[in-house]
CSV table of C-alpha atoms and ligand atoms in Angstrom, one decimal:
chain,number,residue,atom,x,y,z
A,853,MET,CA,38.1,-31.1,33.7
A,854,ILE,CA,36.8,-31.2,37.5
A,855,GLU,CA,40.1,-33.1,38.8
A,856,ASN,CA,42.4,-30.5,37.6
A,857,ALA,CA,40.8,-27.7,40.1
A,858,SER,CA,43.3,-27.6,43.0
A,859,ILE,CA,42.2,-27.2,46.9
A,860,PRO,CA,43.3,-24.7,48.7
A,861,LYS,CA,46.1,-25.8,51.3
A,862,VAL,CA,43.8,-25.3,54.5
A,863,THR,CA,40.5,-25.4,54.5
A,864,LYS,CA,38.5,-24.6,57.5
A,865,VAL,CA,35.7,-26.8,58.2
A,866,LEU,CA,32.7,-26.4,61.0
A,867,ILE,CA,31.6,-29.8,62.2
A,868,VAL,CA,27.6,-29.5,63.9
A,869,GLU,CA,27.5,-32.8,65.7
A,870,ASP,CA,26.0,-33.5,69.1
A,871,GLU,CA,27.1,-36.9,69.2
A,872,PRO,CA,30.6,-37.2,70.9
A,873,SER,CA,31.3,-40.6,69.4
A,874,GLN,CA,30.2,-39.3,66.2
A,875,MET,CA,32.4,-35.7,66.6
A,876,ALA,CA,35.3,-38.0,67.3
A,877,LEU,CA,34.8,-40.4,64.0
A,878,THR,CA,34.2,-37.4,62.1
A,879,ARG,CA,36.9,-35.2,63.4
A,880,ARG,CA,39.5,-38.3,63.2
A,881,ALA,CA,38.6,-38.7,59.4
A,882,LEU,CA,39.4,-35.0,58.5
A,883,GLU,CA,42.4,-34.7,60.9
A,884,SER,CA,44.0,-37.9,59.3
A,885,HIS,CA,44.5,-35.9,56.7
A,886,GLY,CA,46.1,-32.5,57.9
A,887,THR,CA,44.6,-30.1,55.6
A,888,PHE,CA,41.4,-29.0,57.7
A,889,HIS,CA,41.4,-26.4,60.2
A,890,LEU,CA,38.5,-27.6,62.4
A,891,SER,CA,35.9,-25.7,64.6
A,892,VAL,CA,33.2,-27.7,66.3
A,893,ALA,CA,29.5,-27.1,67.6
A,894,GLN,CA,27.3,-29.1,69.0
A,895,ASN,CA,23.8,-27.6,68.6
A,896,ALA,CA,22.1,-25.0,66.5
A,897,GLN,CA,22.8,-22.3,68.6
A,898,GLU,CA,26.7,-22.6,68.8
A,899,ALA,CA,26.8,-23.3,65.3
A,900,PHE,CA,25.4,-19.8,64.7
A,901,HIS,CA,27.7,-18.4,67.2
A,902,GLN,CA,30.6,-20.0,65.5
A,903,LEU,CA,29.6,-18.9,61.9
A,904,HIS,CA,28.8,-15.3,63.2
A,905,GLU,CA,32.6,-15.4,64.4
A,906,SER,CA,33.7,-16.5,61.2
A,907,VAL,CA,32.7,-18.4,58.5
A,908,PRO,CA,34.1,-21.6,57.8
A,909,ASP,CA,34.9,-23.3,53.9
A,910,LEU,CA,32.9,-26.0,54.8
A,911,ILE,CA,30.4,-27.0,57.1
A,912,LEU,CA,29.4,-30.7,58.1
A,913,MET,CA,26.1,-30.8,59.2
A,914,ASP,CA,24.3,-33.0,61.3
A,915,LEU,CA,19.8,-33.2,61.0
A,916,GLY,CA,18.8,-34.5,64.7
A,917,LEU,CA,20.6,-31.6,66.9
A,918,PRO,CA,19.3,-31.0,70.3
A,919,ASP,CA,17.6,-27.7,69.6
A,920,GLY,CA,16.6,-28.2,66.2
A,921,ASP,CA,16.7,-30.0,62.9
A,922,GLY,CA,19.8,-29.6,60.7
A,923,LEU,CA,18.0,-28.8,57.5
A,924,ASP,CA,16.4,-25.7,59.6
A,925,VAL,CA,20.0,-24.4,60.1
A,926,THR,CA,21.0,-25.0,55.9
A,927,ARG,CA,17.8,-23.4,55.1
A,928,ARG,CA,18.9,-20.2,57.7
A,929,LEU,CA,22.4,-20.1,56.4
A,930,ARG,CA,21.0,-20.3,52.7
A,931,GLU,CA,19.1,-17.1,54.0
A,932,ASP,CA,22.2,-14.9,54.9
A,933,GLU,CA,24.4,-12.9,52.8
A,934,ARG,CA,27.5,-14.3,54.5
A,935,THR,CA,26.8,-18.2,54.9
A,936,ARG,CA,24.7,-18.1,51.4
A,937,TRP,CA,27.5,-19.9,49.6
A,938,VAL,CA,29.4,-22.2,52.1
A,939,PRO,CA,29.1,-25.5,50.9
A,940,VAL,CA,26.9,-28.1,53.5
A,941,ILE,CA,27.5,-31.6,53.5
A,942,ILE,CA,24.4,-33.3,55.6
A,943,LEU,CA,25.5,-36.2,58.0
A,944,THR,CA,22.6,-38.0,59.0
A,945,GLY,CA,21.4,-41.2,60.7
A,946,ARG,CA,18.4,-41.0,58.8
A,947,SER,CA,18.4,-42.3,55.3
A,948,THR,CA,14.7,-41.6,53.6
A,949,VAL,CA,14.8,-40.5,50.4
A,950,VAL,CA,12.6,-37.5,51.6
A,951,ASP,CA,15.0,-36.3,53.6
A,952,LYS,CA,18.0,-36.7,50.9
A,953,ILE,CA,15.7,-34.8,48.3
A,954,THR,CA,14.9,-32.0,51.5
A,955,GLY,CA,18.5,-31.8,51.9
A,956,LEU,CA,19.4,-30.9,48.6
A,957,GLU,CA,16.6,-28.9,48.1
A,958,VAL,CA,17.3,-26.4,50.4
A,959,GLY,CA,20.9,-25.8,49.4
A,960,ALA,CA,23.1,-28.8,50.8
A,961,ASP,CA,25.6,-29.8,48.4
A,962,ASP,CA,25.7,-33.5,49.3
A,963,TYR,CA,24.3,-35.8,52.0
A,964,LEU,CA,26.0,-39.0,53.7
A,965,THR,CA,24.3,-41.4,55.9
A,966,LYS,CA,26.0,-42.4,59.2
A,967,PRO,CA,27.4,-45.0,59.6
A,968,PHE,CA,30.0,-43.7,57.1
A,969,ASP,CA,33.2,-44.7,55.8
A,970,PRO,CA,36.2,-42.2,56.9
A,971,GLY,CA,37.7,-42.0,53.5
A,972,GLU,CA,34.3,-41.7,52.1
A,973,LEU,CA,33.7,-38.6,54.2
A,974,VAL,CA,37.1,-37.1,53.4
A,975,ALA,CA,36.4,-37.6,49.2
A,976,ARG,CA,33.3,-36.0,49.4
A,977,VAL,CA,34.4,-33.0,51.3
A,978,ARG,CA,37.3,-33.1,48.6
A,979,ALA,CA,34.4,-33.8,46.0
A,980,VAL,CA,32.3,-30.6,47.1
A,981,LEU,CA,35.4,-28.1,47.5
A,982,ARG,CA,36.6,-28.9,43.8
A,983,ARG,CA,32.9,-28.5,42.2
A,984,LYS,CA,32.9,-25.4,43.9
A,985,GLN,CA,36.3,-24.4,42.0
A,986,SER,CA,35.1,-26.0,38.9
A,987,LEU,CA,32.2,-23.4,39.0
A,988,GLY,CA,35.0,-20.5,38.5
A,989,PRO,CA,36.3,-18.3,37.7
A,990,LEU,CA,33.1,-16.8,36.9
A,991,THR,CA,32.6,-13.4,34.7
A,992,ASP,CA,30.1,-10.9,34.5
A,993,PHE,CA,27.6,-11.1,31.8
A,994,GLU,CA,25.1,-8.8,29.8
A,995,ASN,CA,23.1,-8.8,26.7
A,996,GLU,CA,19.9,-7.1,25.7
A,997,GLY,CA,18.9,-6.1,29.9
A,998,PHE,CA,20.2,-9.7,30.7
A,999,LYS,CA,22.7,-8.7,33.4
A,1000,ILE,CA,24.7,-10.8,36.0
A,1001,SER,CA,27.4,-9.9,38.4
A,1002,ALA,CA,29.9,-13.0,39.5
A,1003,ASP,CA,31.0,-10.9,41.9
A,1004,ARG,CA,27.5,-9.9,43.8
A,1005,ARG,CA,26.1,-13.4,42.4
A,1006,GLN,CA,23.0,-11.1,41.5
A,1007,VAL,CA,21.1,-11.2,38.1
A,1008,TRP,CA,18.9,-8.4,36.8
A,1009,LEU,CA,16.2,-8.7,34.0
A,1010,ASN,CA,15.7,-5.5,32.1
A,1011,GLY,CA,17.0,-3.4,35.3
A,1012,THR,CA,15.1,-5.5,38.2
A,1013,ALA,CA,17.0,-7.6,40.5
A,1014,VAL,CA,16.1,-11.1,40.6
A,1015,ALA,CA,16.3,-13.7,43.6
A,1016,MET,CA,18.1,-16.7,43.2
A,1017,THR,CA,18.7,-19.8,45.4
A,1018,PRO,CA,22.7,-20.8,45.3
A,1019,LYS,CA,21.9,-23.7,43.1
A,1020,GLU,CA,19.9,-21.7,40.6
A,1021,PHE,CA,22.8,-19.2,40.6
A,1022,ASP,CA,25.3,-22.0,39.9
A,1023,LEU,CA,23.2,-23.9,37.1
A,1024,LEU,CA,22.7,-20.4,35.4
A,1025,MET,CA,26.0,-19.8,35.9
A,1026,MET,CA,27.2,-22.9,34.4
A,1027,MET,CA,25.1,-22.3,31.3
A,1028,VAL,CA,26.2,-19.0,31.2
A,1029,SER,CA,29.7,-19.5,31.0
A,1030,LYS,CA,29.7,-21.9,28.1
A,1031,ARG,CA,27.0,-20.5,26.8
A,1032,GLY,CA,26.5,-21.3,23.0
A,1033,ALA,CA,27.7,-24.9,23.8
A,1034,VAL,CA,25.3,-28.1,24.5
A,1035,ILE,CA,26.2,-29.3,28.2
A,1036,THR,CA,24.6,-32.3,29.2
A,1037,ARG,CA,22.0,-33.3,32.1
A,1038,ASP,CA,25.4,-35.5,33.9
A,1039,GLU,CA,27.5,-32.7,33.4
A,1040,ILE,CA,25.3,-30.4,35.6
A,1041,GLY,CA,24.5,-33.4,37.8
A,1042,GLN,CA,28.2,-33.7,38.5
A,1043,VAL,CA,29.6,-30.1,39.0
A,1044,ILE,CA,26.5,-28.9,40.6
A,1045,TRP,CA,25.5,-31.8,43.0
A,1046,GLY,CA,27.7,-34.6,42.1
A,1047,LYS,CA,25.7,-36.8,41.1
A,1048,SER,CA,24.7,-38.5,38.1
A,1049,ALA,CA,21.9,-37.3,35.9
A,1050,GLU,CA,19.7,-40.3,37.5
A,1051,GLU,CA,20.4,-39.5,40.8
A,1052,SER,CA,19.8,-35.8,40.2
A,1053,ALA,CA,17.0,-36.2,37.9
A,1054,ARG,CA,14.1,-34.8,40.2
A,1055,THR,CA,16.3,-32.0,41.7
A,1056,LEU,CA,17.6,-31.3,38.2
A,1057,ASP,CA,14.1,-30.7,36.6
A,1058,THR,CA,12.8,-28.5,39.6
A,1059,HIS,CA,15.7,-26.3,39.3
A,1060,ILE,CA,15.7,-25.9,35.1
A,1061,TRP,CA,11.7,-25.1,35.3
A,1062,ARG,CA,12.3,-22.5,38.8
A,1063,LEU,CA,15.2,-21.0,36.5
A,1064,ARG,CA,13.1,-20.5,33.4
A,1065,SER,CA,10.1,-19.2,35.2
A,1066,LYS,CA,12.6,-16.7,37.2
A,1067,LEU,CA,13.6,-15.4,33.8
A,1068,GLY,CA,10.2,-14.9,32.2
A,1069,ASP,CA,10.9,-13.3,29.4
A,1070,PHE,CA,14.4,-14.4,28.9
A,1071,ALA,CA,13.1,-18.1,29.6
A,1072,GLU,CA,13.9,-19.3,26.0
A,1073,ARG,CA,17.4,-18.3,26.5
A,1074,ILE,CA,18.0,-21.8,28.5
A,1075,GLU,CA,17.0,-24.4,25.3
A,1076,THR,CA,16.6,-28.1,26.1
A,1077,VAL,CA,18.8,-29.8,23.3
A,1078,GLY,CA,17.4,-33.6,22.7
A,1079,LYS,CA,16.5,-35.6,25.2
A,1080,ASN,CA,19.9,-34.5,27.9
A,1081,GLY,CA,21.1,-31.6,26.8
A,1082,TYR,CA,20.5,-27.8,27.2
A,1083,ARG,CA,22.2,-24.7,25.8
A,1084,PHE,CA,22.3,-21.2,26.5
A,1085,ASN,CA,21.7,-18.9,23.7
A,1086,SER,CA,22.9,-15.2,23.9
B,541,LIG,CA1,22.2,-35.8,66.5
């Protein structure tokens, strides 16, 4: 299912990186594939400036920037209407578990520790783009006061708009688009985070919990099935 989705011919990628040698490596890895249009920013301020000019299809984000932290930049991107949905892959020298979890929780799509293999970077970039595509095309949903606009990426419960993070919305849409069917934790992990059920366990649990608490009276629409599955009941 995921493998069959095609990738747009030219993908605009913004590389945010202050280390010239690392920037060169990353550029070379993507340029050798020839399907990417690259722009670069050497600090957080430059990144915001670039994003103001044009919104890329994907962002590669270094964490240690001279004027800020890539996690904060990612968090800010997620708060901005224009950039909320742009996939972010964090590239960092830090390899602590806390950073990885924080990275995924602020809405990054993947996390790669330096030094990385150029082929691995390109594979991750492609996987993230495919995952974004495998969620679509999404359709609107409306049932007894539960309403979703796929285009606006907005959920309403009995007429009240509910704020959701991009990943919470993706997760909900994944379940809604397969409503009535059981989807496994592994499928969710692969599609939403590109990770196995094991690797995404904590993040997935947090997201399911948050989603249910945001759905209030509608929480029971998300049913736990057995040990490893969920089903959206409409
Ligand atoms: Ca750096």
